[in-house]
Coordinates of C-alpha atoms in Angstrom, one line a residue:
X1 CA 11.1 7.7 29.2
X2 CA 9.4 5.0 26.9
X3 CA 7.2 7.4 25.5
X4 CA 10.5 9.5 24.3
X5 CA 12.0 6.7 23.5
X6 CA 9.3 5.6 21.1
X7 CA 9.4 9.4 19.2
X8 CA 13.3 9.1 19.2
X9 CA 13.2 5.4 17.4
X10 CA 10.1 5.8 14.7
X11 CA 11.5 9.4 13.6
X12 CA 15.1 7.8 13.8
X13 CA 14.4 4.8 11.5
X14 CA 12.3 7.4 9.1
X15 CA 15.0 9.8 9.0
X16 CA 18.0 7.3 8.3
X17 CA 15.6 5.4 5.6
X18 CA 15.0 8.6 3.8
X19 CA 18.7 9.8 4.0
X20 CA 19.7 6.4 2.7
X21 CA 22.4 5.9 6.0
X22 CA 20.7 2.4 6.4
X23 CA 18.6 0.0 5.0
X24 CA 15.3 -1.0 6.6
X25 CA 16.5 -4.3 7.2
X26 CA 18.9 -2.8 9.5
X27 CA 17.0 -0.4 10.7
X28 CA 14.3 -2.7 12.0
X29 CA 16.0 -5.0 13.0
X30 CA 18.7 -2.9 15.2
X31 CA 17.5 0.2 16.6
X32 CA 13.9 -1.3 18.0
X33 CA 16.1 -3.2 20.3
X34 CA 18.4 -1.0 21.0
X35 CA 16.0 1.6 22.0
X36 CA 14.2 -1.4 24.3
X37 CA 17.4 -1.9 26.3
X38 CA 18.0 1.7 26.7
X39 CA 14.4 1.4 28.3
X40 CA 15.4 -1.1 30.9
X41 CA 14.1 -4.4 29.5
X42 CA 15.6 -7.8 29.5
X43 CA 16.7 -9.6 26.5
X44 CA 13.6 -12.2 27.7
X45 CA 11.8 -9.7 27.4
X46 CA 12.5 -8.0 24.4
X47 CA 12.5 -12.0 22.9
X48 CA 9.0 -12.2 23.6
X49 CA 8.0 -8.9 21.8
X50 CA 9.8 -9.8 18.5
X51 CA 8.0 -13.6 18.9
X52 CA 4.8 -11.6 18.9
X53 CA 5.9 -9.4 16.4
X54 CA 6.8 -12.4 13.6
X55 CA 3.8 -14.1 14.8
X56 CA 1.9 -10.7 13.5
X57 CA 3.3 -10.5 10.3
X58 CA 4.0 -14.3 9.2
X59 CA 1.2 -14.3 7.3
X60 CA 1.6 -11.1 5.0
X61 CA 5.3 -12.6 5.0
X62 CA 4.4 -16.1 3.3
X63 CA 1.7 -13.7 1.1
X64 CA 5.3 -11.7 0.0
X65 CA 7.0 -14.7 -1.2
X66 CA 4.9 -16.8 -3.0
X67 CA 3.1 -14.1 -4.5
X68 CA 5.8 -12.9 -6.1
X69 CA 6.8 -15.8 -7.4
X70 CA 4.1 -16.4 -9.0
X71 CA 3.5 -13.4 -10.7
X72 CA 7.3 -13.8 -11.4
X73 CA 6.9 -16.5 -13.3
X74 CA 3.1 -15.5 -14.9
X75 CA 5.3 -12.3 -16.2
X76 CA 7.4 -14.9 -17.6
X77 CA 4.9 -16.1 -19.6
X78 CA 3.2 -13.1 -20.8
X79 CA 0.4 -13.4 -19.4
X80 CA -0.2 -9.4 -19.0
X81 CA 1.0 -8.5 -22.3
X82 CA -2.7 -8.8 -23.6
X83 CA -4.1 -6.7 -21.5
X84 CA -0.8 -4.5 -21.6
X85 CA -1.8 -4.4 -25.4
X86 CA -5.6 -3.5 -24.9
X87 CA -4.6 -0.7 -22.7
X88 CA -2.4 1.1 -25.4
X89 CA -4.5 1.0 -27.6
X90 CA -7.8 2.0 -25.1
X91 CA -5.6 4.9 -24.5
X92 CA -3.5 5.8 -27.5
X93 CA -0.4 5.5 -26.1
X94 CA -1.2 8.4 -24.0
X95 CA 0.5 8.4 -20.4
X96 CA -2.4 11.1 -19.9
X97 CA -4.8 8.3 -20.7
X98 CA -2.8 5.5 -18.6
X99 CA -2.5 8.3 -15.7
X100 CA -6.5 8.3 -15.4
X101 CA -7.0 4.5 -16.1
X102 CA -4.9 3.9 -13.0
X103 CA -7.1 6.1 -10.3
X104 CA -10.5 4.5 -12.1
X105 CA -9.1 1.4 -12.2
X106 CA -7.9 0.9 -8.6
X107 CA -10.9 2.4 -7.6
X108 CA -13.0 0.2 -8.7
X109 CA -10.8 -2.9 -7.2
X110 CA -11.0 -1.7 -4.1
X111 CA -14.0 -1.7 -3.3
X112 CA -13.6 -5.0 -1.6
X113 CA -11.5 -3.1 0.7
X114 CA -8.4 -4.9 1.1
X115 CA -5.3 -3.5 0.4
X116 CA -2.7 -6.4 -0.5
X117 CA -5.2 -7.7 -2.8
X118 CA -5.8 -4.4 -4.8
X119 CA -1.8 -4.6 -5.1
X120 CA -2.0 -8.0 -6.2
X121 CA -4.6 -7.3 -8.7
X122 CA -3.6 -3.9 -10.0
X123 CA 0.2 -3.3 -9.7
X124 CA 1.1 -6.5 -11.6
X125 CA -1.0 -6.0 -14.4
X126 CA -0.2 -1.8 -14.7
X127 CA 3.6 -2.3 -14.4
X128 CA 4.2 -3.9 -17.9
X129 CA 2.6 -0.8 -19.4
X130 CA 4.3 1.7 -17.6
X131 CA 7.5 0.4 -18.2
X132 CA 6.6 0.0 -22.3
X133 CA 5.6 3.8 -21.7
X134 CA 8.7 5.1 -20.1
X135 CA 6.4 6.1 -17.0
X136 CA 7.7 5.8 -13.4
X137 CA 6.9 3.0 -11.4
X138 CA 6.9 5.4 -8.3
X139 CA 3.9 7.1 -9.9
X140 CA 2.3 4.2 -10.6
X141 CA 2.7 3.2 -7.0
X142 CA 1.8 6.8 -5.8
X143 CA -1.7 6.8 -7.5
X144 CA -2.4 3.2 -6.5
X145 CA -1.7 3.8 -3.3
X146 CA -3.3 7.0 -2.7
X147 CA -6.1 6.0 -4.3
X148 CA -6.4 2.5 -2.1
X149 CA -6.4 5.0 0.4
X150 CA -9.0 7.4 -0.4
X151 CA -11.6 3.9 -0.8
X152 CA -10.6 2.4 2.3
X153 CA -13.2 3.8 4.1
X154 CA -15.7 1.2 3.7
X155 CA -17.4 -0.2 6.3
X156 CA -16.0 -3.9 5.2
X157 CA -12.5 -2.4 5.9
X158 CA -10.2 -2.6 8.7
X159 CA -9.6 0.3 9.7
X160 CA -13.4 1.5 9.7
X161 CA -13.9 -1.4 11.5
X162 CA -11.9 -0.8 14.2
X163 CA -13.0 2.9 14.5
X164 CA -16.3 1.2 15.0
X165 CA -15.5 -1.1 17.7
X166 CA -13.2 1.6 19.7
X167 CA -16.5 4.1 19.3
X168 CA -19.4 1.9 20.0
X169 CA -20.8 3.6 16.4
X170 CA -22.5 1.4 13.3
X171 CA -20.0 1.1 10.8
X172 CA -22.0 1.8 7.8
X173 CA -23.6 5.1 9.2
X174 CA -19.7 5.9 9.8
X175 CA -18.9 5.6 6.0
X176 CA -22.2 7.1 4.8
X177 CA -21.6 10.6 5.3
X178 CA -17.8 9.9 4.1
X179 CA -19.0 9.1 0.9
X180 CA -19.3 12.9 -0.3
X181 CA -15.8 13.4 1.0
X182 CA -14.0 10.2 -0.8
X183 CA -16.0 11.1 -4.4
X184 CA -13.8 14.8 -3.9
X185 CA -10.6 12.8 -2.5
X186 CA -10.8 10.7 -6.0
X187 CA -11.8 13.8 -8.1
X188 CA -8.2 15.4 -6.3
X189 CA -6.7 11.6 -7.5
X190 CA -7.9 12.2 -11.3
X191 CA -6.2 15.9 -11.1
X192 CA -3.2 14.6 -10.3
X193 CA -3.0 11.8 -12.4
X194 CA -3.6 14.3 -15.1
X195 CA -0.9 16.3 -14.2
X196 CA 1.6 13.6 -13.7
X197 CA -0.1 11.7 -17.0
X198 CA 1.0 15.4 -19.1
X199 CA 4.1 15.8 -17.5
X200 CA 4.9 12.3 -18.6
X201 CA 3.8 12.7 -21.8
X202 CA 5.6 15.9 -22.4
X203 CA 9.1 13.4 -21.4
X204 CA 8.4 11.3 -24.0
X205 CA 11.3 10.0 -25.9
X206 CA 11.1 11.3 -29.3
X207 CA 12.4 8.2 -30.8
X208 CA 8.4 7.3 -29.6
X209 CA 6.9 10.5 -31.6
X210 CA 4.5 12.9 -30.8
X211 CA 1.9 11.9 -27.8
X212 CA -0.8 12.5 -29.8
X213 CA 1.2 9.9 -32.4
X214 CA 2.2 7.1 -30.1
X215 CA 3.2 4.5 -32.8
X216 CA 1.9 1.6 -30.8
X217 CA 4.3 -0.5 -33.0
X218 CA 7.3 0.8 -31.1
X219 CA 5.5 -0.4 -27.8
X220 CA 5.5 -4.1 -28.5
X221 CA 6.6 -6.3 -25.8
X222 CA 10.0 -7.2 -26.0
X223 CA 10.8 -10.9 -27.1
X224 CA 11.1 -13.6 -24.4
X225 CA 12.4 -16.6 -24.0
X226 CA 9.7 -18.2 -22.3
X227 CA 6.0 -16.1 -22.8
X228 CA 3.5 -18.0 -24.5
X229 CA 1.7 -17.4 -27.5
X230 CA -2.1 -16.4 -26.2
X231 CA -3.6 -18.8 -29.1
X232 CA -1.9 -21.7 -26.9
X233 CA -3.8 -24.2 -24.2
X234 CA -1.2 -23.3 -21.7
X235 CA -1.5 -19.4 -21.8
X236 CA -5.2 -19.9 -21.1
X237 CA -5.1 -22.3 -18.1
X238 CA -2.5 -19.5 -16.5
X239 CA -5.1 -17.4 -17.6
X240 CA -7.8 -19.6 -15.5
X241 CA -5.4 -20.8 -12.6
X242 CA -5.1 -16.6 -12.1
X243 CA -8.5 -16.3 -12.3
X244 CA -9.7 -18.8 -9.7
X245 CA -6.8 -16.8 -7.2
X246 CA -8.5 -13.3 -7.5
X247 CA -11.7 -15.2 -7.2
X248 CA -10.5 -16.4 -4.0
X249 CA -8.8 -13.1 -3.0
X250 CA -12.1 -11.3 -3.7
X251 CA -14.7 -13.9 -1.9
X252 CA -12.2 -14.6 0.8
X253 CA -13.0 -18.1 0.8
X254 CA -9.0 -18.9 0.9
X255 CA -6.6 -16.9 2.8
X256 CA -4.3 -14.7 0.7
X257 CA -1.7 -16.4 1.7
X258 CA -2.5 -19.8 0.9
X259 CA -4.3 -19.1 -2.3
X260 CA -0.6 -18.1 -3.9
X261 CA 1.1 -20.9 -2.1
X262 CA -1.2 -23.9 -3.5
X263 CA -1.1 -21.0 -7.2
X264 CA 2.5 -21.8 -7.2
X265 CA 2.2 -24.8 -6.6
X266 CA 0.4 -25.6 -9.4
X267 CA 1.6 -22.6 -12.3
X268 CA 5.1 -24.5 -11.3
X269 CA 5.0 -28.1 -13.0
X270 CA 1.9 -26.4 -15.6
X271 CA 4.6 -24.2 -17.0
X272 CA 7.7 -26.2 -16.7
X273 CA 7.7 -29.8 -16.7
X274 CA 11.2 -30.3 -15.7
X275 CA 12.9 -30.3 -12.0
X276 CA 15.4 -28.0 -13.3
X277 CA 13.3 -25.7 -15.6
X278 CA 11.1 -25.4 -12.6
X279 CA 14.4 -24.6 -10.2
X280 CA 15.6 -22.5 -12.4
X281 CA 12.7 -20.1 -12.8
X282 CA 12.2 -19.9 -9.0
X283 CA 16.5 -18.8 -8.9
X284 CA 15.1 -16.4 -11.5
X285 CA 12.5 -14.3 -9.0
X286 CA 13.9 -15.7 -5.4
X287 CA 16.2 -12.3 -5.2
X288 CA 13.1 -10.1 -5.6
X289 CA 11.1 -12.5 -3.2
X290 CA 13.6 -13.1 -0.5
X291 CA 14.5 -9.2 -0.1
X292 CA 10.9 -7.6 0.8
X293 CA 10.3 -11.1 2.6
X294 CA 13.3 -10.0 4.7
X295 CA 12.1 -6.5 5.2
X296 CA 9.0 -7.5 6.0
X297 CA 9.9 -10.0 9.1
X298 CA 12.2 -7.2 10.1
X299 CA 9.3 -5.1 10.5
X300 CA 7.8 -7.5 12.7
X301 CA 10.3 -6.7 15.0
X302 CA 9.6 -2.9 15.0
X303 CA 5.7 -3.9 15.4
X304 CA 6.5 -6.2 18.1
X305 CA 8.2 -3.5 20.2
X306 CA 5.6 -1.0 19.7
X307 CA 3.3 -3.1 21.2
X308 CA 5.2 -5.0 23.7
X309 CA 6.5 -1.9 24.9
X310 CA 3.5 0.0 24.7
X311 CA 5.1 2.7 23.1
X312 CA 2.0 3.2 20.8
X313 CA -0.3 4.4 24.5
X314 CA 2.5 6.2 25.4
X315 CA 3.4 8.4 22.3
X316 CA -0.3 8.7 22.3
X317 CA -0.6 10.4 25.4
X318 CA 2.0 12.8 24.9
X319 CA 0.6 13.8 21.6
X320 CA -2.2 14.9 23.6
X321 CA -0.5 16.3 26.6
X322 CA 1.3 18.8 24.0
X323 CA -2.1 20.2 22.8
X324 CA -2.5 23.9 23.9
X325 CA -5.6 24.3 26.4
X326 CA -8.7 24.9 25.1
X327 CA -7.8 22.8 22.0
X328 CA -10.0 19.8 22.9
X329 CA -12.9 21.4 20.8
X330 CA -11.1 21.0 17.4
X331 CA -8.4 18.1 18.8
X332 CA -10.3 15.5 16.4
X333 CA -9.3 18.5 13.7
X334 CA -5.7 18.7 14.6
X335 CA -5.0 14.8 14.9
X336 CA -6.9 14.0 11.2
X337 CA -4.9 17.1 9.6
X338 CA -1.8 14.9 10.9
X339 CA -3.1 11.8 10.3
X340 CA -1.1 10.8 7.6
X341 CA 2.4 11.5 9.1
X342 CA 0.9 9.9 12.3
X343 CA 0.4 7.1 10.3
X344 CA 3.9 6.2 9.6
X345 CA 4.7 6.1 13.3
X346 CA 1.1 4.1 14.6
X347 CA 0.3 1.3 12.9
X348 CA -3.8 1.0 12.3
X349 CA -4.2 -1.4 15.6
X350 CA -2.1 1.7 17.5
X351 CA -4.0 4.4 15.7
X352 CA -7.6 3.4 16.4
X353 CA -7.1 1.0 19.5
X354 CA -4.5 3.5 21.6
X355 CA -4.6 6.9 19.8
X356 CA -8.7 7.4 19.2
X357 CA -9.9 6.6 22.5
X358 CA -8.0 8.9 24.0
X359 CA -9.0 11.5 21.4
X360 CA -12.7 10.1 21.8
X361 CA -12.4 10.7 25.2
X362 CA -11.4 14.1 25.1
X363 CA -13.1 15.9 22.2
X364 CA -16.5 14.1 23.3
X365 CA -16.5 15.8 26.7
X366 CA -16.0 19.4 25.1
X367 CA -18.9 18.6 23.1
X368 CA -17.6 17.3 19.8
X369 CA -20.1 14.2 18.4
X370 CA -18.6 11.1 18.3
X371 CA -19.1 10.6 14.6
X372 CA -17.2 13.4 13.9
X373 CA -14.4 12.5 15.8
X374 CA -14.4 8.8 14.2
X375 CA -14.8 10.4 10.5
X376 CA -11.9 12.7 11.2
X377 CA -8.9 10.1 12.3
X378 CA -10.3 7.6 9.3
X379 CA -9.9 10.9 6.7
X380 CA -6.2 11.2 7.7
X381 CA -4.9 8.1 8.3
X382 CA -6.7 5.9 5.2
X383 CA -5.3 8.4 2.8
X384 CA -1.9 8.1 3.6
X385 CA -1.7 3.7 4.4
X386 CA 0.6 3.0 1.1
X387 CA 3.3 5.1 2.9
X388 CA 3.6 4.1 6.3
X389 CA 6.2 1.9 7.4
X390 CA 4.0 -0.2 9.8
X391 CA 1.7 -1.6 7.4
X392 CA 3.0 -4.6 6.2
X393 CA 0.8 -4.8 3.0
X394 CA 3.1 -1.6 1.7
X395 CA 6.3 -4.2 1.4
X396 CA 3.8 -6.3 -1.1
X397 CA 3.2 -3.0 -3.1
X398 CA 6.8 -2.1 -2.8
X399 CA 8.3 -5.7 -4.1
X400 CA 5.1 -6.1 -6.8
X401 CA 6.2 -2.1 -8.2
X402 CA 10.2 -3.1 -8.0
X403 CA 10.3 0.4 -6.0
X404 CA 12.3 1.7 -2.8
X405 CA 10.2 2.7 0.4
X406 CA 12.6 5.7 1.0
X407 CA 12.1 6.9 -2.9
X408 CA 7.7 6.2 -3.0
X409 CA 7.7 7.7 0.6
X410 CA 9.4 11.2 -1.0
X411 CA 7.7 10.8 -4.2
X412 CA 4.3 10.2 -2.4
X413 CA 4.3 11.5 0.9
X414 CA 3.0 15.4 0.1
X415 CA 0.6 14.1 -2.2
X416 CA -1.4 11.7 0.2
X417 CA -1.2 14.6 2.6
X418 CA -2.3 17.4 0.5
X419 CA -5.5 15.0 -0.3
X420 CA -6.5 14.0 3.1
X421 CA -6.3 17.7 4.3
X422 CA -8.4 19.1 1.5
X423 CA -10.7 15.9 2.0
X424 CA -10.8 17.1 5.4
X425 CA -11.6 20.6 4.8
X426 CA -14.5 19.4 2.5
X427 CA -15.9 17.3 5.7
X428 CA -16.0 20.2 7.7
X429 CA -17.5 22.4 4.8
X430 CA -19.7 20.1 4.2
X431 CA -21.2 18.9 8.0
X432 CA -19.8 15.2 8.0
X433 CA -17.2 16.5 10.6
X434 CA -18.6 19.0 13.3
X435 CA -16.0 20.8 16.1

């Protein structure tokens, strides 16, 4: 019954998100704990799960807020519109050009492997420019994403970490013979952003000319009340206080967390010397803030059901139980090809602590080497992260990109998927995944 119950309350809160009947807030927040007393258990019970829940996702939470803020209030300041400025002109105005910069880019920060800070580092800087180019934010949050994905893979990241310690394997042999199959997952990335990049361009207003004309006069940022002039002191210890976080996000000498709180902290009385300048500016971004922080302790709740309940071993099980016989040969085939809609009902602990050992299990005894099996379930479910409800770091990419989950999970959801599977297909092609 929990198992069905589990099915019934991920694809219901997917559903209704999509549809736009509810808001996740709600959605969280209600139907997790209506499904649990359905199940049987006590409100003691069902206290304890959402404790461990918040307890999961306080962190990420506190990341949400103060991040934003700052970044908020760096905005505020211009602090972006430099770089904003070099980028135009590196790419002529193109959104072709912009399209590309955005896979490379992103690629490149992610090779530390950590997901909220290549949001941190690449959404806030991208977003002025795409705005100035009259490119959607959901496509900037698509190819950031889906590229995050496609480089998660490294053995320094979570999830090939955990496939590690569930299959006993060295991580770094793991991600070796995945490196063929991310180089074709980012050449599918640059494809796409040059088909979204000249689709783009084709839109463009003509009050903005010809693409091949972008007057880069007309893309000036817009006067504000309270950016700085780059030639000042000020702009260039914002410039430095920035600095020293993402030096802190990348060494991870600080937590993520922490390294925005004390930032705020001090880009608060550096930028505004009064009590009521400084007030004012937090009144400014605290909407933004207090929203995804919302959605993102709401989650908790949802995370701490899954677990508590132990709906995750449960759907798990019946995932396999619905295999045909004889399938076991190519069942590390079938769950990878699904991995990314199986990603937005498991969260990564679920996924490679419940869902791969039992897929270890099986597909080793028909013969299948472990490896492959390990390979195949990172392929699927990596690609697809930025979309899945359960990973908290997507509500930091959601708030940073001012986009809807319901709206990036339609705009996104068929492109992450039709990566992973011809990533897939290229593993098996290629030997990194045997059946």
């Amino acid at each position: 019954m929990i198992t069905a119950l589990g099915f019934t309350m991920m694809l219901s809160i997917i559903v209704l998100i999509l549809l736009r009947r509810i808001s996740p807030v709600v959605a969280f927040t209600t139907i997790p704990v209506a499904i649990c007393l359905l199940a049987g258990f006590s409100p003691v019970e069902i206290g304890a799960f959402i404790k461990n829940g918040l307890l999961t996702v306080a962190p990420t939470a506190a990341l949400f807020l103060f991040a934003i803020l700052y970044f908020g209030i760096m905005r505020d300041r211009g602090l972006f519109d430099p770089l904003v400025n070099l980028l135009i002109r590196c790419t002529g105005g193109k959104p072709l050009l912009v399209a590309l910069v955005t896979v490379v880019v992103t690629a490149v920060v992610h090779l530390d492997g950590v997901g909220a800070a290549t949001f941190l580092l690449t959404i806030p800087a991208l977003l002025p420019l795409y705005k100035r180019m009259n490119m959607s934010p959901t496509m900037l949050l698509m190819l950031v994403g889906t590229t995050a994905g496609v480089g998660n893979m490294v053995p320094w990241g979570g999830t090939t970490a955990r496939a590690a310690a569930t299959t006993g394997l060295d991580a770094t042999q793991l991600w070796l013979g995945l490196i063929p199959v991310q180089l074709v997952g980012f050449a599918c990335l640059l494809l796409i952003a040059a088909w979204l990049g000249l689709r783009a361009q084709r839109q463009l207003p003509v009050s903005l000319g010809a693409a091949s004309s972008f007057d880069l006069t007309l893309a000036q940022p817009e006067a504000r009340e309270h950016a700085l002039s780059p030639r000042g002191i000020r702009y260039w210890l914002n410039v430095t206080l920035t600095a020293a976080i993402l030096a802190c996000l990348f060494t991870g000498i600080f937590p993520l967390y922490a390294c925005f709180m004390v930032g705020l902290g001090l880009a608060l009385p550096l930028n505004f010397t009064s009590l009521e300048s400084q007030t004012e500016r937090i009144k400014a971004h605290a909407a933004d803030a207090l929203q995804m922080v919302l959605v993102m302790m709401a989650a908790g709740v949802l995370l701490g059901v899954l677990a508590g309940a132990k709906m995750s071993d449960g759907m798990a099980m019946a995932l396999i139980d619905t295999l045909p016989a004889g399938a076991a040969q190519y069942l590390h085939l079938i769950i990878g090809a699904f991995g990314v809609p199986l990603g937005m009902i498991f969260s990564p602990d679920a996924y490679y602590f419940a869902l791969l050992p039992v897929i270890r299990d099986v597909a080793v005894a028909a013969g299948v080497p472990l490896e492959a099996v390990a390979r195949a379930m990172l392929i699927g479910e990596n690609t697809g992260f930025a979309i899945s409800p359960v990973v908290p770091s997507v509500y930091l990419a959601l708030a940073l990109a001012e986009v809807e989950l319901r709206k990036h999970i339609a705009f996104t959801f068929f492109w992450a998927w039709g990566v992973s599977l011809v990533m897939l297909v290229f593993a098996v092609l290629s030997g990194a995944v045997h059946y």
